Amino acid sequence: MNSYEGLPFIKIIEKMKNFEISRYAELIVLLSLGISLIIVALYNYYLQPWTLDDAYIAFRYAENFSEGKGIVYNEGEYVEGYTCFLWVVLLAGLHKIGLDLPITSKILGVLFTFITIFLMSRVHKIIKCTHWMVSVAGVLVLGSMGAFTSWAMSGMETSMTAFLIFLSVLLFGAFISRNTVSLSGYFIVGIVIALAVMSRPDAGIILPVLVFCSLLHALKERQYLNPVFIILGFSLIFIPYFIWRYNYYGWLLPNTFYVKVGSSKEQIKRGLTYAFYFLKGTSLIWAPFIMLQIFPLKTLGNRGYVVFSMSLAVLLNMLYVISVGGDCMPAHRFYTPITPLLVAASVYSLFLPGVSYLRSLLLVLIIVCFNLWQLKNDPYLYERIVADVVAERGKESGLWLRENVPPNSLLATNTAGSVAYYSRLKTIDMLGLNDEHIAHREVKTLGKGFAGHEKGDGKYVLSRKPDYIMFGSATGNKEPRFVSDREMAGEAEFRENYVYKQYILPSGRALHIYERKK
């Protein structure tokens, strides 16, 4: 007999593991859910008033759409400078009824975060023959993982995308684990996948994954129409949307893709570094090794198709993010939408039949403790977020511009989110996210620098004769910082036609701006 077997709490665990669900188990699941939600709420409270500046780009598109100007950044300019169509449309509808966009986005982000964690607590109910400890472990790990929870009040669509991806896999799991012949169910799975892709294009990875896994199951069970109906459900929603956006904007991919993505080896190296810090900073550097336990999947029965789909989606997403060179934002943003799948697949492998549940629970406890420690000590999850005051300062600059410059002025800025949103001026985005010309400019060194900040075109910006130019970031700089800034500063036209001005904002900070001579 092992030395710990006589302990009362061990006896309880040994007794409970013989049940799939018991009254004790359900209480523990609910308790873990409550603890997880409290962690998320407290963590995001301490991160406030953080809002990612890019969120204001979506707000500007949503506001223009709600006001009948089209889904545009500048009225009359059809550039797809966002990657979150569903988020923009949702916000536009809520703005139409009078809701404030920054506040509403935070409320929605919290709701989608909480609902996703709630879905994790129901995994044992949704996917047949799943042990309740999978839900307990998944909820505690996901709720304490900064790469997921940080985005709840960022203003971004990230939490909604994570929810839709996770929902599509769980719906797929509900049908396939029960070996249910439900063509309408698989059709709905396809619809949810389409919504996920419309919320963020790289969520499209989940479509071939679920089709492939449903095809493997179909070949075994001779249910050949299941993958067909996933594709039909997806096509019903996505194809009309794609036809519309291609005709509306004129490009196969969003403008942001052309700004950020090249084909250099340096870009791959940057992507590998990004992946390393994600795994290192989320306690799951050993997750790939944990997930290897699910191969072969014979011990899981039909659940194996679900867990395999989660693992495959995580793997493909990681390869995609590496290939595009990662991201410049804090909290591992590009990996956030697949963190629920990563967590679910990992905890599944911890509670396989025959595995010591006590040992697995101790490992989960270690992971959660490490996650909590990381929330404050990982610079990507705390320092970089609380130090990100671009949106806060951009708001002040934008409001000052709205009150002090003519409303028909043309502004050139690198802070295309908050400054543009609050100033309501026609704006040249000098980093190119919302400018077609800059986005498609060839840059041979793309991939070596700061993702999303490597393009610009000083001559082009000057050719549009902006009334005001802001070098640098949210409150402007006297000295040039980014590509367009540096190129303009070297032009005689700039030196002859623009004069440097400094104004004191209500906070006491200085606004540095170049004004076109009258």
Short mmCIF file of C-alpha atoms in Angstrom, two decimals:
data_model
loop_
_atom_site.label_atom_id
_atom_site.label_comp_id
_atom_site.label_asym_id
_atom_site.label_seq_id
_atom_site.Cartn_x
_atom_site.Cartn_y
_atom_site.Cartn_z
CA MET A 1 0.00 0.00 0.00
CA ASN A 2 1.27 3.48 -0.85
CA SER A 3 1.90 5.73 2.11
CA TYR A 4 -0.72 8.28 1.09
CA GLU A 5 -3.63 5.91 0.54
CA GLY A 6 -4.87 6.15 4.11
CA LEU A 7 -5.35 9.92 3.97
CA PRO A 8 -9.05 10.96 4.01
CA PHE A 9 -8.90 13.31 1.00
CA ILE A 10 -7.13 10.65 -1.07
CA LYS A 11 -9.93 8.20 -0.25
CA ILE A 12 -12.46 10.76 -1.46
CA ILE A 13 -10.59 11.23 -4.74
CA GLU A 14 -10.27 7.47 -5.23
CA LYS A 15 -13.97 7.05 -4.57
CA MET A 16 -15.03 9.90 -6.85
CA LYS A 17 -12.91 8.82 -9.79
CA ASN A 18 -15.07 5.71 -10.12
CA PHE A 19 -17.98 7.95 -11.08
CA GLU A 20 -18.25 9.97 -14.26
CA ILE A 21 -20.31 12.57 -12.44
CA SER A 22 -21.32 12.75 -8.80
CA ARG A 23 -22.84 15.39 -6.61
CA TYR A 24 -19.38 16.11 -5.24
CA ALA A 25 -17.90 16.40 -8.70
CA GLU A 26 -20.43 18.93 -9.96
CA LEU A 27 -19.87 21.11 -6.90
CA ILE A 28 -16.12 21.04 -7.49
CA VAL A 29 -16.62 21.98 -11.15
CA LEU A 30 -18.77 24.96 -10.15
CA LEU A 31 -16.30 25.96 -7.44
CA SER A 32 -13.42 25.90 -9.93
CA LEU A 33 -15.51 27.98 -12.32
CA GLY A 34 -16.13 30.58 -9.63
CA ILE A 35 -12.45 30.74 -8.70
CA SER A 36 -11.45 31.10 -12.35
CA LEU A 37 -13.89 33.94 -13.02
CA ILE A 38 -12.71 35.79 -9.91
CA ILE A 39 -9.08 35.51 -11.10
CA VAL A 40 -10.05 36.93 -14.50
CA ALA A 41 -12.01 39.80 -12.96
CA LEU A 42 -9.26 40.79 -10.50
CA TYR A 43 -6.49 40.55 -13.07
CA ASN A 44 -8.31 42.73 -15.58
CA TYR A 45 -9.19 45.22 -12.86
CA TYR A 46 -5.48 45.73 -12.21
CA LEU A 47 -4.73 46.08 -15.93
CA GLN A 48 -7.15 48.96 -16.42
CA PRO A 49 -7.42 51.51 -17.97
CA TRP A 50 -5.56 49.59 -20.70
CA THR A 51 -7.11 49.49 -24.15
CA LEU A 52 -5.06 48.43 -27.17
CA ASP A 53 -4.75 51.31 -29.62
CA ASP A 54 -5.64 49.05 -32.56
CA ALA A 55 -9.09 48.58 -31.02
CA TYR A 56 -9.87 52.19 -31.92
CA ILE A 57 -9.33 51.36 -35.59
CA ALA A 58 -12.25 48.92 -35.35
CA PHE A 59 -14.23 51.56 -33.43
CA ARG A 60 -13.66 54.08 -36.23
CA TYR A 61 -14.86 51.62 -38.88
CA ALA A 62 -17.89 50.73 -36.72
CA GLU A 63 -18.76 54.37 -36.10
CA ASN A 64 -18.55 55.24 -39.78
CA PHE A 65 -20.69 52.23 -40.67
CA SER A 66 -23.35 53.11 -38.10
CA GLU A 67 -23.45 56.66 -39.49
CA GLY A 68 -24.06 55.44 -43.04
CA LYS A 69 -20.58 56.22 -44.39
CA GLY A 70 -19.72 52.62 -45.17
CA ILE A 71 -17.30 50.22 -43.50
CA VAL A 72 -14.41 52.58 -44.09
CA TYR A 73 -11.62 54.31 -42.19
CA ASN A 74 -11.95 57.54 -44.17
CA GLU A 75 -15.20 58.31 -45.95
CA GLY A 76 -14.87 57.47 -49.64
CA GLU A 77 -11.67 55.37 -49.20
CA TYR A 78 -12.38 51.63 -49.39
CA VAL A 79 -9.49 50.07 -47.51
CA GLU A 80 -9.85 46.98 -45.29
CA GLY A 81 -7.67 48.12 -42.40
CA TYR A 82 -9.25 45.72 -39.91
CA THR A 83 -9.33 41.93 -39.54
CA CYS A 84 -12.49 41.65 -37.44
CA PHE A 85 -15.52 42.16 -39.69
CA LEU A 86 -17.95 40.48 -37.28
CA TRP A 87 -16.67 42.58 -34.38
CA VAL A 88 -17.00 45.79 -36.41
CA VAL A 89 -20.56 44.96 -37.46
CA LEU A 90 -21.55 43.99 -33.91
CA LEU A 91 -20.13 47.22 -32.50
CA ALA A 92 -21.75 49.26 -35.26
CA GLY A 93 -25.15 47.83 -34.41
CA LEU A 94 -24.71 48.62 -30.72
CA HIS A 95 -23.40 52.12 -31.50
CA LYS A 96 -26.45 52.69 -33.67
CA ILE A 97 -28.64 52.39 -30.58
CA GLY A 98 -26.49 54.87 -28.70
CA LEU A 99 -23.94 52.75 -26.83
CA ASP A 100 -20.40 54.02 -26.25
CA LEU A 101 -17.97 51.94 -28.32
CA PRO A 102 -14.93 51.75 -25.97
CA ILE A 103 -17.07 50.80 -22.97
CA THR A 104 -19.26 48.40 -24.95
CA SER A 105 -16.22 46.62 -26.38
CA LYS A 106 -14.90 45.96 -22.88
CA ILE A 107 -18.25 44.61 -21.67
CA LEU A 108 -18.47 42.30 -24.69
CA GLY A 109 -14.88 41.16 -24.21
CA VAL A 110 -15.59 40.20 -20.60
CA LEU A 111 -18.77 38.38 -21.59
CA PHE A 112 -17.05 36.33 -24.29
CA THR A 113 -14.19 35.53 -21.92
CA PHE A 114 -16.56 34.37 -19.18
CA ILE A 115 -18.69 32.35 -21.61
CA THR A 116 -15.61 30.61 -23.00
CA ILE A 117 -14.50 29.63 -19.49
CA PHE A 118 -18.05 28.48 -18.76
CA LEU A 119 -17.94 26.28 -21.88
CA MET A 120 -14.70 24.78 -20.57
CA SER A 121 -16.55 23.90 -17.35
CA ARG A 122 -19.13 22.00 -19.42
CA VAL A 123 -16.69 19.91 -21.47
CA HIS A 124 -17.52 16.80 -19.43
CA LYS A 125 -21.19 17.33 -20.26
CA ILE A 126 -20.73 18.21 -23.92
CA ILE A 127 -18.22 15.55 -24.98
CA LYS A 128 -19.44 12.10 -24.03
CA CYS A 129 -17.39 9.99 -21.60
CA THR A 130 -15.18 12.91 -20.60
CA HIS A 131 -14.20 12.82 -16.93
CA TRP A 132 -15.31 15.78 -14.85
CA MET A 133 -11.72 16.42 -13.78
CA VAL A 134 -10.96 17.49 -17.34
CA SER A 135 -13.42 20.37 -16.88
CA VAL A 136 -12.03 21.29 -13.46
CA ALA A 137 -8.44 21.33 -14.69
CA GLY A 138 -9.33 23.14 -17.92
CA VAL A 139 -11.24 25.88 -16.14
CA LEU A 140 -8.50 26.57 -13.60
CA VAL A 141 -5.69 26.55 -16.17
CA LEU A 142 -7.54 28.69 -18.73
CA GLY A 143 -8.77 31.21 -16.19
CA SER A 144 -5.28 31.76 -14.82
CA MET A 145 -3.58 31.93 -18.23
CA GLY A 146 -2.60 35.51 -19.01
CA ALA A 147 -2.42 34.89 -22.75
CA PHE A 148 -6.19 34.36 -22.65
CA THR A 149 -7.47 36.48 -19.77
CA SER A 150 -5.46 39.63 -20.60
CA TRP A 151 -7.65 40.40 -23.60
CA ALA A 152 -11.00 40.52 -21.83
CA MET A 153 -11.00 44.33 -21.53
CA SER A 154 -8.59 45.23 -24.32
CA GLY A 155 -11.33 46.43 -26.68
CA MET A 156 -10.25 43.83 -29.26
CA GLU A 157 -12.20 41.01 -30.88
CA THR A 158 -9.79 38.40 -29.51
CA SER A 159 -12.09 36.94 -26.84
CA MET A 160 -14.97 36.62 -29.29
CA THR A 161 -12.78 34.75 -31.78
CA ALA A 162 -11.57 32.37 -29.05
CA PHE A 163 -15.19 31.72 -28.05
CA LEU A 164 -16.32 30.95 -31.61
CA ILE A 165 -13.39 28.63 -32.32
CA PHE A 166 -13.91 26.75 -29.07
CA LEU A 167 -17.68 26.57 -29.62
CA SER A 168 -17.22 25.08 -33.10
CA VAL A 169 -14.93 22.34 -31.76
CA LEU A 170 -17.21 21.55 -28.82
CA LEU A 171 -20.26 21.28 -31.08
CA PHE A 172 -18.27 18.98 -33.35
CA GLY A 173 -17.24 17.00 -30.26
CA ALA A 174 -20.80 16.73 -29.01
CA PHE A 175 -21.94 15.03 -32.21
CA ILE A 176 -18.92 12.89 -32.95
CA SER A 177 -18.40 11.60 -29.38
CA ARG A 178 -21.98 10.31 -29.38
CA ASN A 179 -21.63 9.00 -32.93
CA THR A 180 -24.72 11.04 -33.74
CA VAL A 181 -25.99 11.18 -37.30
CA SER A 182 -27.11 14.81 -37.30
CA LEU A 183 -26.55 16.52 -40.61
CA SER A 184 -28.18 19.70 -39.33
CA GLY A 185 -25.77 19.62 -36.39
CA TYR A 186 -22.72 19.42 -38.63
CA PHE A 187 -24.26 22.15 -40.78
CA ILE A 188 -24.40 24.39 -37.69
CA VAL A 189 -20.75 23.56 -36.96
CA GLY A 190 -19.91 24.93 -40.40
CA ILE A 191 -21.89 28.11 -39.72
CA VAL A 192 -20.04 28.70 -36.43
CA ILE A 193 -16.69 28.20 -38.19
CA ALA A 194 -17.71 30.80 -40.78
CA LEU A 195 -18.54 33.27 -38.01
CA ALA A 196 -15.15 32.58 -36.41
CA VAL A 197 -13.36 33.31 -39.71
CA MET A 198 -15.38 36.49 -40.13
CA SER A 199 -14.23 37.57 -36.69
CA ARG A 200 -10.58 36.90 -37.57
CA PRO A 201 -9.32 35.35 -40.86
CA ASP A 202 -6.67 33.08 -39.32
CA ALA A 203 -9.46 31.25 -37.50
CA GLY A 204 -9.98 29.60 -40.90
CA ILE A 205 -7.47 26.96 -39.84
CA ILE A 206 -10.27 25.26 -37.90
CA LEU A 207 -12.26 24.47 -41.09
CA PRO A 208 -9.83 21.99 -42.73
CA VAL A 209 -9.07 20.52 -39.29
CA LEU A 210 -12.69 19.66 -38.48
CA VAL A 211 -13.45 18.57 -42.02
CA PHE A 212 -10.41 16.27 -41.96
CA CYS A 213 -11.32 14.80 -38.56
CA SER A 214 -14.96 14.32 -39.54
CA LEU A 215 -13.76 12.60 -42.73
CA LEU A 216 -11.63 10.18 -40.69
CA HIS A 217 -14.67 9.41 -38.57
CA ALA A 218 -16.90 9.12 -41.66
CA LEU A 219 -14.61 6.56 -43.25
CA LYS A 220 -14.80 4.48 -40.10
CA GLU A 221 -18.55 4.80 -39.44
CA ARG A 222 -19.66 5.28 -43.06
CA GLN A 223 -21.30 8.62 -42.31
CA TYR A 224 -19.96 10.25 -45.44
CA LEU A 225 -22.22 13.31 -45.46
CA ASN A 226 -20.95 14.75 -42.15
CA PRO A 227 -17.91 16.58 -43.57
CA VAL A 228 -19.97 17.66 -46.58
CA PHE A 229 -22.50 19.40 -44.35
CA ILE A 230 -19.74 21.18 -42.40
CA ILE A 231 -18.52 22.61 -45.70
CA LEU A 232 -22.07 23.49 -46.78
CA GLY A 233 -22.79 25.34 -43.52
CA PHE A 234 -19.53 27.24 -43.80
CA SER A 235 -20.08 28.10 -47.46
CA LEU A 236 -23.62 29.37 -46.90
CA ILE A 237 -22.30 32.19 -44.70
CA PHE A 238 -18.73 32.74 -45.81
CA ILE A 239 -18.96 32.70 -49.62
CA PRO A 240 -21.50 35.58 -49.87
CA TYR A 241 -19.44 37.51 -47.31
CA PHE A 242 -16.20 36.91 -49.25
CA ILE A 243 -17.77 37.96 -52.55
CA TRP A 244 -19.02 41.16 -50.91
CA ARG A 245 -15.68 42.06 -49.26
CA TYR A 246 -13.67 41.34 -52.43
CA ASN A 247 -15.93 43.58 -54.47
CA TYR A 248 -15.99 46.22 -51.72
CA TYR A 249 -12.23 46.40 -51.03
CA GLY A 250 -10.71 44.81 -54.14
CA TRP A 251 -8.13 42.53 -52.50
CA LEU A 252 -8.13 38.85 -51.56
CA LEU A 253 -6.62 39.55 -48.14
CA PRO A 254 -7.06 42.37 -45.61
CA ASN A 255 -4.83 45.41 -46.03
CA THR A 256 -3.15 44.60 -42.72
CA PHE A 257 -1.73 41.36 -44.15
CA TYR A 258 0.19 43.25 -46.84
CA VAL A 259 1.60 45.62 -44.20
CA LYS A 260 2.92 42.91 -41.90
CA VAL A 261 3.77 39.80 -43.89
CA GLY A 262 6.81 39.20 -46.08
CA SER A 263 8.80 36.10 -47.02
CA SER A 264 12.21 36.54 -45.41
CA LYS A 265 14.10 34.15 -43.15
CA GLU A 266 14.22 36.89 -40.54
CA GLN A 267 10.43 36.83 -40.40
CA ILE A 268 10.50 33.10 -39.58
CA LYS A 269 13.12 33.70 -36.87
CA ARG A 270 10.93 36.41 -35.37
CA GLY A 271 7.98 34.02 -35.46
CA LEU A 272 9.97 31.29 -33.71
CA THR A 273 10.97 33.72 -30.97
CA TYR A 274 7.34 34.76 -30.61
CA ALA A 275 6.27 31.11 -30.26
CA PHE A 276 8.97 30.40 -27.68
CA TYR A 277 7.92 33.27 -25.42
CA PHE A 278 4.29 32.23 -25.71
CA LEU A 279 5.01 28.69 -24.51
CA LYS A 280 7.47 29.91 -21.90
CA GLY A 281 5.11 32.54 -20.58
CA THR A 282 1.99 30.39 -20.30
CA SER A 283 3.30 27.49 -18.21
CA LEU A 284 2.70 25.25 -21.21
CA ILE A 285 6.23 24.92 -22.55
CA TRP A 286 5.71 21.23 -21.85
CA ALA A 287 2.25 21.19 -23.46
CA PRO A 288 3.45 19.64 -26.74
CA PHE A 289 4.97 16.79 -24.74
CA ILE A 290 1.79 16.38 -22.72
CA MET A 291 -0.33 16.29 -25.86
CA LEU A 292 1.87 13.56 -27.33
CA GLN A 293 0.14 11.26 -24.85
CA ILE A 294 -3.00 11.39 -26.96
CA PHE A 295 -1.28 9.47 -29.77
CA PRO A 296 -2.44 6.82 -30.39
CA LEU A 297 -5.99 7.78 -29.52
CA LYS A 298 -7.53 4.31 -29.28
CA THR A 299 -8.12 4.62 -25.53
CA LEU A 300 -10.37 7.65 -26.08
CA GLY A 301 -12.80 6.12 -28.58
CA ASN A 302 -14.70 8.78 -30.54
CA ARG A 303 -13.41 11.42 -28.13
CA GLY A 304 -10.06 10.87 -29.80
CA TYR A 305 -11.25 12.65 -32.93
CA VAL A 306 -12.12 15.71 -30.84
CA VAL A 307 -8.83 15.83 -28.94
CA PHE A 308 -6.91 15.21 -32.14
CA SER A 309 -8.75 18.10 -33.82
CA MET A 310 -7.80 20.40 -30.92
CA SER A 311 -4.14 19.40 -31.08
CA LEU A 312 -3.99 19.66 -34.86
CA ALA A 313 -5.59 23.12 -34.81
CA VAL A 314 -3.07 24.29 -32.21
CA LEU A 315 -0.16 22.92 -34.23
CA LEU A 316 -1.31 24.49 -37.51
CA ASN A 317 -2.03 27.81 -35.82
CA MET A 318 1.44 27.88 -34.30
CA LEU A 319 3.04 27.12 -37.66
CA TYR A 320 0.97 29.87 -39.29
CA VAL A 321 1.91 32.46 -36.65
CA ILE A 322 5.58 31.50 -36.96
CA SER A 323 5.38 31.85 -40.76
CA VAL A 324 3.96 35.40 -40.57
CA GLY A 325 6.54 36.51 -38.03
CA GLY A 326 4.43 36.77 -34.90
CA ASP A 327 3.05 40.01 -33.53
CA CYS A 328 4.25 43.16 -31.78
CA MET A 329 1.45 43.36 -29.20
CA PRO A 330 1.68 42.16 -25.58
CA ALA A 331 0.14 39.02 -24.10
CA HIS A 332 0.77 36.75 -27.11
CA ARG A 333 -2.27 38.05 -29.02
CA PHE A 334 -1.96 35.84 -32.10
CA TYR A 335 -2.14 32.69 -29.97
CA THR A 336 -5.00 33.80 -27.73
CA PRO A 337 -7.84 32.44 -29.93
CA ILE A 338 -6.46 28.87 -29.74
CA THR A 339 -5.55 28.86 -26.03
CA PRO A 340 -8.84 27.16 -25.03
CA LEU A 341 -8.02 24.32 -27.45
CA LEU A 342 -4.44 24.10 -26.20
CA VAL A 343 -5.64 23.92 -22.61
CA ALA A 344 -8.40 21.39 -23.35
CA ALA A 345 -6.11 19.05 -25.32
CA SER A 346 -3.43 19.25 -22.63
CA VAL A 347 -5.73 18.50 -19.70
CA TYR A 348 -7.36 15.66 -21.65
CA SER A 349 -3.97 14.01 -21.86
CA LEU A 350 -3.55 14.37 -18.09
CA PHE A 351 -6.70 12.38 -17.33
CA LEU A 352 -6.46 9.48 -19.75
CA PRO A 353 -7.72 6.11 -18.54
CA GLY A 354 -5.10 4.47 -16.36
CA VAL A 355 -3.30 7.71 -15.49
CA SER A 356 -2.81 8.53 -11.79
CA TYR A 357 -5.41 11.20 -11.05
CA LEU A 358 -3.55 12.37 -7.97
CA ARG A 359 -0.38 12.95 -9.96
CA SER A 360 -2.38 14.78 -12.64
CA LEU A 361 -4.11 17.00 -10.07
CA LEU A 362 -0.77 17.92 -8.54
CA LEU A 363 0.55 18.86 -11.99
CA VAL A 364 -2.54 21.00 -12.62
CA LEU A 365 -1.97 22.74 -9.29
CA ILE A 366 1.64 23.47 -10.26
CA ILE A 367 0.53 24.86 -13.64
CA VAL A 368 -2.10 27.12 -12.05
CA CYS A 369 0.36 28.43 -9.45
CA PHE A 370 2.88 29.13 -12.19
CA ASN A 371 0.21 30.90 -14.24
CA LEU A 372 -0.69 33.12 -11.29
CA TRP A 373 2.95 33.96 -10.74
CA GLN A 374 3.34 34.77 -14.44
CA LEU A 375 0.41 37.21 -14.40
CA LYS A 376 2.56 39.67 -12.47
CA ASN A 377 6.10 38.60 -13.35
CA ASP A 378 6.03 37.92 -17.09
CA PRO A 379 6.77 41.25 -18.84
CA TYR A 380 4.58 40.24 -21.80
CA LEU A 381 1.59 39.71 -19.50
CA TYR A 382 1.95 42.65 -17.12
CA GLU A 383 4.73 45.18 -17.62
CA ARG A 384 4.15 45.67 -21.33
CA ILE A 385 0.41 45.98 -20.80
CA VAL A 386 0.46 48.52 -17.97
CA ALA A 387 3.19 50.45 -19.79
CA ASP A 388 1.06 50.63 -22.95
CA VAL A 389 -0.44 54.11 -22.62
CA VAL A 390 -0.66 54.80 -26.37
CA ALA A 391 -4.46 54.72 -26.45
CA GLU A 392 -4.82 56.80 -23.29
CA ARG A 393 -2.49 59.52 -24.57
CA GLY A 394 -3.85 59.24 -28.10
CA LYS A 395 -7.31 59.98 -26.76
CA GLU A 396 -6.09 63.21 -25.20
CA SER A 397 -4.29 64.23 -28.38
CA GLY A 398 -7.30 63.36 -30.52
CA LEU A 399 -9.72 65.34 -28.37
CA TRP A 400 -7.39 68.36 -28.45
CA LEU A 401 -7.24 68.18 -32.23
CA ARG A 402 -11.02 67.92 -32.48
CA GLU A 403 -11.42 71.10 -30.44
CA ASN A 404 -8.56 73.15 -31.88
CA VAL A 405 -8.15 72.45 -35.62
CA PRO A 406 -10.61 72.87 -38.50
CA PRO A 407 -12.79 69.76 -38.94
CA ASN A 408 -11.87 69.49 -42.63
CA SER A 409 -8.14 69.20 -41.84
CA LEU A 410 -6.07 66.25 -43.10
CA LEU A 411 -3.95 64.59 -40.40
CA ALA A 412 -0.96 62.28 -40.92
CA THR A 413 -0.14 60.10 -37.90
CA ASN A 414 1.36 56.77 -36.88
CA THR A 415 -1.23 56.38 -34.10
CA ALA A 416 -4.05 55.38 -36.40
CA GLY A 417 -6.35 54.21 -33.61
CA SER A 418 -7.09 56.55 -30.73
CA VAL A 419 -5.82 59.82 -32.29
CA ALA A 420 -7.88 59.28 -35.44
CA TYR A 421 -10.96 58.03 -33.57
CA TYR A 422 -11.18 60.93 -31.14
CA SER A 423 -10.09 63.68 -33.54
CA ARG A 424 -12.56 62.53 -36.20
CA LEU A 425 -10.28 64.04 -38.80
CA LYS A 426 -9.58 62.52 -42.18
CA THR A 427 -6.39 60.63 -41.46
CA ILE A 428 -3.38 59.24 -43.32
CA ASP A 429 -2.19 56.14 -41.47
CA MET A 430 1.57 56.48 -41.98
CA LEU A 431 2.21 52.86 -40.89
CA GLY A 432 -0.10 51.65 -43.65
CA LEU A 433 -2.67 49.52 -41.83
CA ASN A 434 -5.41 51.74 -43.25
CA ASP A 435 -3.61 52.99 -46.33
CA GLU A 436 -3.56 50.88 -49.50
CA HIS A 437 -0.55 52.58 -51.07
CA ILE A 438 1.76 52.17 -48.07
CA ALA A 439 0.58 48.60 -47.42
CA HIS A 440 1.59 47.50 -50.92
CA ARG A 441 4.94 49.25 -50.99
CA GLU A 442 7.77 46.75 -51.45
CA VAL A 443 10.16 46.57 -48.49
CA LYS A 444 13.05 44.15 -48.95
CA THR A 445 13.87 44.03 -45.24
CA LEU A 446 10.31 43.19 -44.16
CA GLY A 447 10.48 40.77 -41.23
CA LYS A 448 13.61 42.16 -39.62
CA GLY A 449 11.99 44.96 -37.66
CA PHE A 450 9.03 45.56 -35.35
CA ALA A 451 6.00 43.73 -36.76
CA GLY A 452 3.49 46.14 -38.27
CA HIS A 453 5.88 49.12 -38.04
CA GLU A 454 8.19 48.38 -40.98
CA LYS A 455 6.45 50.21 -43.83
CA GLY A 456 5.90 53.82 -44.72
CA ASP A 457 6.31 56.28 -47.59
CA GLY A 458 7.35 59.84 -46.79
CA LYS A 459 7.07 61.17 -50.36
CA TYR A 460 3.59 59.72 -50.74
CA VAL A 461 2.40 61.28 -47.46
CA LEU A 462 3.78 64.67 -48.50
CA SER A 463 2.11 64.36 -51.91
CA ARG A 464 -1.26 64.33 -50.14
CA LYS A 465 -0.40 67.67 -48.47
CA PRO A 466 -1.60 66.92 -44.93
CA ASP A 467 -2.40 69.94 -42.78
CA TYR A 468 -0.89 68.33 -39.68
CA ILE A 469 1.82 65.70 -39.27
CA MET A 470 2.59 63.82 -36.07
CA PHE A 471 5.93 62.00 -35.95
CA GLY A 472 6.35 59.15 -33.49
CA SER A 473 3.44 58.01 -31.38
CA ALA A 474 0.37 59.28 -29.53
CA THR A 475 1.53 62.78 -28.51
CA GLY A 476 3.92 63.22 -31.42
CA ASN A 477 7.68 63.69 -31.54
CA LYS A 478 9.88 66.50 -32.75
CA GLU A 479 12.36 63.97 -34.11
CA PRO A 480 11.34 61.34 -36.71
CA ARG A 481 10.90 57.78 -35.50
CA PHE A 482 9.15 55.56 -38.06
CA VAL A 483 9.74 55.03 -41.79
CA SER A 484 7.43 57.77 -43.09
CA ASP A 485 8.77 60.19 -40.46
CA ARG A 486 12.40 59.61 -41.44
CA GLU A 487 11.73 59.82 -45.15
CA MET A 488 9.73 63.05 -44.81
CA ALA A 489 12.34 64.67 -42.57
CA GLY A 490 14.87 64.27 -45.37
CA GLU A 491 12.68 65.98 -47.97
CA ALA A 492 13.18 69.66 -48.83
CA GLU A 493 9.42 70.00 -49.35
CA PHE A 494 8.82 69.07 -45.71
CA ARG A 495 11.41 71.53 -44.38
CA GLU A 496 10.05 74.33 -46.55
CA ASN A 497 6.32 73.83 -45.99
CA TYR A 498 5.97 72.62 -42.40
CA VAL A 499 6.69 74.26 -39.07
CA TYR A 500 7.12 72.51 -35.74
CA LYS A 501 4.67 73.46 -32.97
CA GLN A 502 4.28 72.37 -29.37
CA TYR A 503 1.07 72.64 -27.37
CA ILE A 504 0.40 71.79 -23.74
CA LEU A 505 -2.42 69.28 -23.25
CA PRO A 506 -4.78 69.36 -20.23
CA SER A 507 -2.69 66.65 -18.52
CA GLY A 508 0.40 68.82 -18.76
CA ARG A 509 1.98 66.65 -21.46
CA ALA A 510 3.20 68.29 -24.63
CA LEU A 511 1.69 67.66 -28.05
CA HIS A 512 4.39 67.78 -30.73
CA ILE A 513 3.05 68.45 -34.19
CA TYR A 514 4.11 69.83 -37.56
CA GLU A 515 1.70 72.28 -39.20
CA ARG A 516 1.56 73.12 -42.85
CA LYS A 517 2.41 76.75 -43.51
CA LYS A 518 -0.52 78.83 -44.67
#
